[in-house]
Structures are given as structure tokens and as C-alpha cells.
Coordinates of C-alpha atoms and ligand atoms in Angstrom, one line a residue:
M239 CA 10.5 10.5 10.0
R240 CA 7.5 11.3 7.8
I241 CA 5.1 9.1 6.0
R242 CA 2.7 10.7 3.5
V243 CA -0.2 8.5 2.3
L244 CA -0.4 9.2 -1.4
G245 CA -3.2 6.6 -2.1
S246 CA -5.3 4.9 0.5
S247 CA -7.5 2.8 -1.8
A248 CA -7.1 -0.8 -3.2
G249 CA -7.0 -1.6 -6.9
G250 CA -9.7 0.4 -8.8
G251 CA -9.6 3.4 -6.4
F252 CA -12.8 5.0 -4.9
P253 CA -15.1 5.5 -6.7
Q254 CA -14.1 2.8 -9.3
W255 CA -14.7 3.8 -12.9
N256 CA -17.3 1.2 -13.7
C257 CA -18.7 0.4 -10.3
N258 CA -22.2 1.1 -9.0
C259 CA -21.9 -0.6 -5.6
P260 CA -23.7 1.3 -2.8
N261 CA -20.4 3.2 -2.0
C262 CA -19.4 4.2 -5.6
D263 CA -23.0 5.0 -6.6
G264 CA -23.7 6.9 -3.4
F265 CA -20.5 8.9 -3.7
R266 CA -21.3 10.0 -7.2
R267 CA -24.9 11.0 -6.2
G268 CA -23.5 12.9 -3.3
T269 CA -25.7 11.0 -0.8
L270 CA -22.7 9.5 1.1
K271 CA -20.4 11.2 3.6
A272 CA -17.1 9.9 2.1
H273 CA -13.9 11.1 0.4
A274 CA -12.6 9.9 -3.0
R275 CA -9.3 7.9 -2.8
T276 CA -6.5 7.0 -5.2
Q277 CA -4.7 3.7 -5.5
S278 CA -2.3 2.3 -2.9
S279 CA 1.0 4.1 -2.3
I280 CA 2.9 5.9 0.5
A281 CA 6.1 8.0 0.5
I282 CA 8.6 8.0 3.3
S283 CA 11.2 10.7 4.1
A284 CA 13.7 11.3 6.9
D285 CA 14.5 14.9 5.8
G286 CA 11.3 16.0 4.1
S287 CA 13.1 16.6 0.7
D288 CA 14.1 13.2 -0.6
W289 CA 11.6 10.4 -0.5
L290 CA 11.2 6.7 -0.9
L291 CA 8.1 5.9 -2.9
V292 CA 6.6 2.7 -1.7
N293 CA 4.6 1.3 -4.5
A294 CA 4.0 3.1 -7.8
S295 CA 0.3 3.3 -8.3
P296 CA -1.6 3.9 -11.6
D297 CA -2.6 7.2 -10.0
I298 CA 1.0 8.3 -9.4
L299 CA 0.9 11.5 -11.6
T300 CA -2.1 12.8 -9.8
Q301 CA -0.6 11.8 -6.4
I302 CA 2.6 13.8 -7.3
R303 CA 0.6 16.8 -8.3
E304 CA -1.2 16.7 -4.9
A305 CA 2.1 16.4 -3.0
P306 CA 4.3 19.5 -3.4
E307 CA 7.0 17.9 -1.2
L308 CA 7.6 15.4 -4.1
Q309 CA 8.5 18.3 -6.4
P310 CA 11.4 20.2 -4.8
A311 CA 12.4 21.8 -8.2
R312 CA 16.2 21.9 -7.6
A313 CA 17.0 21.5 -11.3
I314 CA 15.3 21.8 -14.7
R315 CA 14.3 18.1 -14.3
D316 CA 13.9 17.0 -10.7
S317 CA 11.8 14.9 -8.4
G318 CA 11.7 14.3 -4.6
I319 CA 11.4 10.6 -5.4
A320 CA 14.9 9.2 -4.9
A321 CA 13.9 5.5 -5.2
V322 CA 10.9 3.2 -5.4
L323 CA 10.3 0.1 -3.3
L324 CA 7.6 -2.5 -4.2
M325 CA 5.5 -4.5 -1.7
D326 CA 4.3 -6.9 -4.4
A327 CA 3.8 -7.1 -8.1
Q328 CA 0.1 -6.2 -8.2
I329 CA -1.2 -3.8 -10.9
D330 CA -2.2 -1.2 -8.3
H331 CA 1.4 -1.2 -6.9
V332 CA 3.5 -1.3 -10.0
T333 CA 1.8 0.3 -13.0
G334 CA 3.0 3.8 -12.1
L335 CA 6.6 2.8 -12.8
L336 CA 5.7 3.3 -16.5
M337 CA 4.8 6.9 -15.7
L338 CA 8.2 7.6 -14.3
R339 CA 10.0 6.8 -17.6
E340 CA 11.0 10.4 -18.4
R341 CA 13.9 10.2 -15.9
Q342 CA 17.4 10.8 -17.3
T343 CA 19.0 8.2 -15.1
P344 CA 17.9 4.6 -14.3
L345 CA 15.2 4.5 -11.6
P346 CA 16.5 2.9 -8.4
L347 CA 14.0 0.1 -7.8
L348 CA 13.9 -2.2 -4.8
A349 CA 11.9 -5.4 -4.8
T350 CA 12.3 -9.1 -3.9
P351 CA 13.5 -11.5 -6.6
E352 CA 9.9 -12.9 -6.8
V353 CA 8.5 -9.5 -7.5
F354 CA 11.2 -8.7 -10.1
S355 CA 10.4 -12.0 -11.7
D356 CA 6.7 -11.1 -12.1
I357 CA 7.3 -7.6 -13.4
S358 CA 9.8 -8.8 -16.0
S359 CA 7.5 -11.7 -17.3
G360 CA 3.8 -11.8 -16.6
F361 CA 3.6 -7.9 -16.5
P362 CA 6.9 -7.0 -18.2
I363 CA 7.4 -3.5 -16.9
T364 CA 11.2 -3.6 -16.5
G365 CA 11.6 -4.8 -20.1
I366 CA 9.5 -1.9 -21.3
L367 CA 11.3 0.6 -19.1
S368 CA 14.6 -0.5 -20.5
H369 CA 13.7 1.4 -23.7
Y370 CA 13.3 4.6 -21.6
C371 CA 15.1 5.3 -18.3
G372 CA 15.7 1.7 -17.3
V373 CA 15.8 0.6 -13.7
Q374 CA 18.7 0.2 -11.3
R375 CA 17.7 -3.0 -9.7
Q376 CA 18.3 -3.7 -6.0
E377 CA 17.1 -7.0 -4.6
L378 CA 15.4 -6.9 -1.2
P379 CA 16.3 -9.6 1.3
I380 CA 13.5 -11.1 3.4
D381 CA 15.7 -12.3 6.2
G382 CA 15.1 -9.2 8.4
S383 CA 18.4 -7.6 7.6
T384 CA 18.6 -3.8 7.4
V385 CA 18.4 -2.3 3.9
N386 CA 20.1 0.9 2.8
V387 CA 18.2 2.8 0.2
P388 CA 20.3 4.5 -2.5
G389 CA 20.1 8.3 -2.2
L390 CA 18.4 8.1 1.2
P391 CA 21.1 7.8 3.8
G392 CA 18.7 8.8 6.7
L393 CA 16.4 5.9 6.1
Q394 CA 16.6 2.4 7.5
V395 CA 14.1 -0.2 6.4
Q396 CA 13.6 -3.9 6.9
T397 CA 11.3 -6.2 5.0
V398 CA 9.0 -8.9 6.5
S399 CA 7.8 -11.8 4.4
L400 CA 3.9 -11.9 4.6
S401 CA 1.3 -14.4 3.7
S402 CA -0.9 -13.0 0.9
K403 CA -1.2 -13.6 -2.9
P404 CA 0.9 -12.7 -5.9
P405 CA -1.0 -11.2 -8.8
P406 CA -3.2 -13.3 -11.2
Y407 CA -0.5 -13.1 -13.9
S408 CA 2.1 -14.7 -11.6
P409 CA 2.7 -18.4 -12.2
F410 CA 2.6 -18.7 -8.4
R411 CA -0.9 -17.1 -7.8
G412 CA -2.3 -20.4 -6.4
N413 CA 1.0 -21.3 -4.6
P414 CA 2.5 -18.2 -3.0
R415 CA 6.2 -18.1 -2.1
P416 CA 8.0 -16.1 0.6
G417 CA 8.9 -12.8 -1.1
D418 CA 5.7 -12.5 -3.2
N419 CA 4.3 -10.1 -0.6
I420 CA 6.3 -8.1 2.0
G421 CA 5.6 -5.8 4.8
L422 CA 8.0 -2.9 5.5
L423 CA 9.4 -1.9 8.9
I424 CA 10.7 1.7 8.9
T425 CA 12.9 2.9 11.8
N426 CA 13.5 6.4 12.8
P427 CA 17.3 6.3 13.7
A428 CA 17.0 9.4 15.9
T429 CA 14.4 8.0 18.2
G430 CA 14.4 4.2 17.5
Q431 CA 10.6 4.4 16.9
R432 CA 9.3 2.2 14.2
A433 CA 6.4 2.0 11.7
F434 CA 5.1 -1.1 10.0
Y435 CA 3.3 -1.0 6.6
A436 CA 1.5 -4.0 5.1
P437 CA -1.2 -3.2 2.6
G438 CA -1.7 -6.8 1.6
L439 CA -2.0 -9.3 4.5
A440 CA -4.0 -12.6 4.7
E441 CA -2.8 -13.9 8.0
V442 CA -1.6 -12.2 11.2
T443 CA 0.8 -14.6 12.9
P444 CA 1.9 -14.4 16.6
A445 CA 5.3 -13.3 15.2
L446 CA 3.6 -10.4 13.4
I447 CA 1.7 -9.4 16.6
E448 CA 5.0 -9.3 18.4
L449 CA 6.6 -7.2 15.7
M450 CA 3.7 -4.8 15.6
S451 CA 3.7 -4.5 19.4
G452 CA 7.1 -2.9 19.1
C453 CA 6.0 -0.2 16.7
A454 CA 4.7 3.3 17.2
V455 CA 2.5 3.1 14.1
V456 CA 1.0 0.3 12.0
L457 CA -0.5 0.8 8.6
I458 CA -2.3 -2.4 7.7
D459 CA -4.5 -4.1 5.2
G460 CA -8.0 -2.5 5.3
T461 CA -9.2 -4.0 2.0
F462 CA -12.5 -5.7 2.9
W463 CA -14.9 -5.4 5.9
T464 CA -16.4 -8.9 5.4
H465 CA -15.0 -12.1 3.9
D466 CA -17.8 -12.3 1.3
E467 CA -18.2 -8.6 0.6
M468 CA -17.6 -8.9 -3.2
Q469 CA -19.6 -12.0 -3.5
R470 CA -22.7 -10.6 -1.7
L471 CA -22.7 -7.6 -4.0
G472 CA -22.4 -9.9 -7.0
L473 CA -19.1 -8.3 -8.0
S474 CA -16.8 -11.3 -7.7
A475 CA -16.9 -15.0 -7.0
K476 CA -13.9 -14.7 -4.7
A477 CA -13.8 -14.2 -1.0
A478 CA -11.4 -11.8 0.7
L479 CA -8.9 -14.5 1.6
D480 CA -8.9 -15.9 -2.0
M481 CA -7.5 -12.5 -2.9
G482 CA -5.0 -12.5 -0.1
H483 CA -6.7 -10.0 2.3
L484 CA -7.9 -10.7 5.9
P485 CA -11.2 -8.9 6.4
Q486 CA -11.7 -6.5 9.3
S487 CA -14.8 -7.9 10.9
G488 CA -15.6 -11.4 12.2
P489 CA -13.8 -13.9 14.4
G490 CA -10.0 -13.7 13.8
G491 CA -10.5 -10.6 11.6
M492 CA -8.2 -7.6 11.6
I493 CA -10.1 -5.7 14.4
E494 CA -9.6 -8.6 16.7
Q495 CA -5.9 -8.9 15.7
L496 CA -5.3 -5.2 16.3
D497 CA -7.0 -5.4 19.7
Q498 CA -4.1 -7.5 20.8
L499 CA -1.6 -4.7 20.4
P500 CA -0.6 -2.7 23.5
A501 CA -2.3 0.7 24.0
G502 CA -0.6 3.8 22.5
I503 CA 0.2 2.3 19.1
R504 CA -1.4 4.2 16.2
K505 CA -3.5 1.6 14.2
I506 CA -4.4 2.7 10.7
L507 CA -6.2 0.7 8.0
I508 CA -5.0 1.3 4.4
H509 CA -5.5 -0.2 0.9
I510 CA -9.3 0.1 1.2
N511 CA -11.5 -1.4 -1.4
N512 CA -14.3 0.8 -2.8
T513 CA -17.0 -1.7 -1.5
N514 CA -15.8 -1.4 2.1
P515 CA -18.6 0.2 4.3
M516 CA -16.0 1.8 6.6
L517 CA -15.4 4.4 3.8
V518 CA -18.7 6.0 4.8
E519 CA -17.7 8.4 7.6
D520 CA -21.0 8.2 9.5
S521 CA -21.4 4.4 9.2
D522 CA -21.8 2.0 12.1
E523 CA -18.6 0.2 10.8
R524 CA -16.6 3.5 11.1
A525 CA -18.0 4.0 14.6
L526 CA -16.9 0.5 15.6
L527 CA -13.4 1.2 14.4
T528 CA -13.3 4.5 16.4
Q529 CA -14.4 2.5 19.5
H530 CA -11.4 0.2 18.9
G531 CA -9.0 3.1 18.4
I532 CA -8.5 2.2 14.8
E533 CA -8.1 5.0 12.2
V534 CA -8.9 4.9 8.5
A535 CA -6.2 6.2 6.1
F536 CA -7.0 8.9 3.6
D537 CA -5.1 10.4 0.7
G538 CA -2.8 13.2 1.9
M539 CA -2.6 11.8 5.5
D540 CA 0.6 12.8 7.1
I541 CA 2.2 10.5 9.8
T542 CA 5.2 11.5 11.8
F543 CA 7.1 9.2 14.2
Ligands
MLT615 C1 -5.3 -6.5 -4.5 O1 -4.4 -6.2 -3.7 O2 -5.9 -7.6 -4.4 C2 -5.4 -5.6 -5.6 O3 -5.9 -4.4 -5.2 C3 -6.0 -6.2 -6.9 C4 -5.9 -5.2 -8.0 O4 -5.0 -4.3 -8.1 O5 -6.6 -5.4 -9.0
MN616 MN1 -3.9 -4.2 -4.1
ZN617 ZN1 -17.7 0.2 -5.9

């Protein structure tokens, strides 16, 4: 089973178009040891030729150009993307659906009823797409049952309902429901090994620690280093948890959570905001992660399990 990280950044990407925080500014000046990153998406394949796109980021066209495996060229119009699955209805995870409109058949789209509701009202993407390729809608259960993905017989996935936040255009922004945000458990049927992907996560429960303890790889929310990162830079009035993201540092933070997992599990932070100091490859923050055996995802990262 292969996972290709198409975009490892949170909304805005790195560097962000209008941002002059120390990271974005330092990157442009060439004074930082860091790599640019596109917005949040991964692709999963059992056979290396047909892929499940997990999230459709605003950077999807660039991401496809950078990933030759997504362009197998078996016909005059073709794509390695067999279906799309959404983790939430946030702009950075759904806007790319509009860029896939040139398909000749409806796009197989898997999401929870809550996410389908937000992308057909507050941000009415499915309505717009109905004038182009349309979508073939498949509702995702959040009861832990195994989901078969159309066109991808070798892939077994399960969803996990997570505590985070729906987007600002959701009527439930202040009052999240189960299904607004999910994590994805991917099983390799040949080996039984599993990977867990959760780019938006506000709370790590004991049940989640148990679930992750049974995985070979976890790809988890790496948005913010500190809870007041955006506030201290004067970029936002909101703290990390107000936006549905558990920061890495501090008591109860993601580093402490990941420290509870048994040895041997690959721990990878993903969905990284451009303000996060761990983006700087020779920073103290990055060194601390290395000490804890935690990796930082990058665009083009290939994970096999
Ligand atoms: C988030 O997950 O909080 C987002 O990255 C927000 C956004 O896309 O603007
Ligand atoms: Mn996001
Ligand atoms: Zn920035």
C-alpha cells in the first residue's frame, strides 16, 4: 500500500501569498532552510496505478503535475484518480473538486452527510459541479464499518469521527457534530498493517491512542506549534483550538500524545501552517521532534506500509 503526500501544508500553503511572518518572509529572502509546501492532500493506492485522492486541495493541478503516477495516460482522457474522499468541508480540502470538472463521467465522491451538507450549501460545490461532470455521491458511515471505494477493489478504509471544527461557512462552526471532521484508517489487506490519517484534530482521546497504537504509520495534525502562534504574530485573534487544531508543544500537546505510542510506529506531522517554526529544518523545534522520533511531512513524501 502506498501513500503519496501531495500537499503537506494547511490552508494558505507555504509561503502564503500575502504573509510576511518570519517563516514566509525568510523563505522568500532565502534566509531560511525550508521547503515550499502546497495545501493539504494525500493519495492512496494499493496497485500504484489507481488512486484514492483524499481531499482535493486548491493546489490540485500543480500536485497532479508533480505526481506522474496520477497520470497513467491509458486513454485520450485519463487520470489515476479513481475517487475522492473528503476529511472535512474546509476550503483547503474541497476547492480542488472544481478543478476536476473536465471529467466525462460523474466524479465518485465520498464524504459524510455533514460534509455533503456544507459543500452543497455554505460552499455549494456539488451544485456548481452538477453543471459539469457532476458527482457520484457515496455517504461515509462513521460507525467504524469498512468502506469499499468504487474503482479501487484493493483498498479498505474506515472512518473515525474526530473532534475538530467544521468550516466558518458551516452553520455548525460553533457547535461541531460527529461527521464534520473524520480521520481515515487505511488497511493493507495483504499484511494487515494500517495507517491513520487525521489532518485536523483538536483532541486526542484514549480511544484514539489505542487506535493509533495498532497502526504502522500515523499522519497527524501538525498545524500549529503553540496554542497562541497566530495571536502572538498578530495574524489572528484565534487560538489553535478555536480553529480545531491541537498544537504540538506544551502540556497535553501532540508531542506528548505521540510519546504514548509504542516504539516502531512512524509518526508524521502533516497539515502544517506556514507560521509553524518546525518548518525550519535547522530549528530547535525540528530538533526536538527528531528527538521524539517524529517526522515532518513534505510534498512528494512517499510512504509504504
Ligand atoms: C484549517 O484546517 O483550519 C484550515 O486550513 C483553514 C483554511 O483552509 O483556511
Ligand atoms: Mn485545513
Ligand atoms: Zn506566513
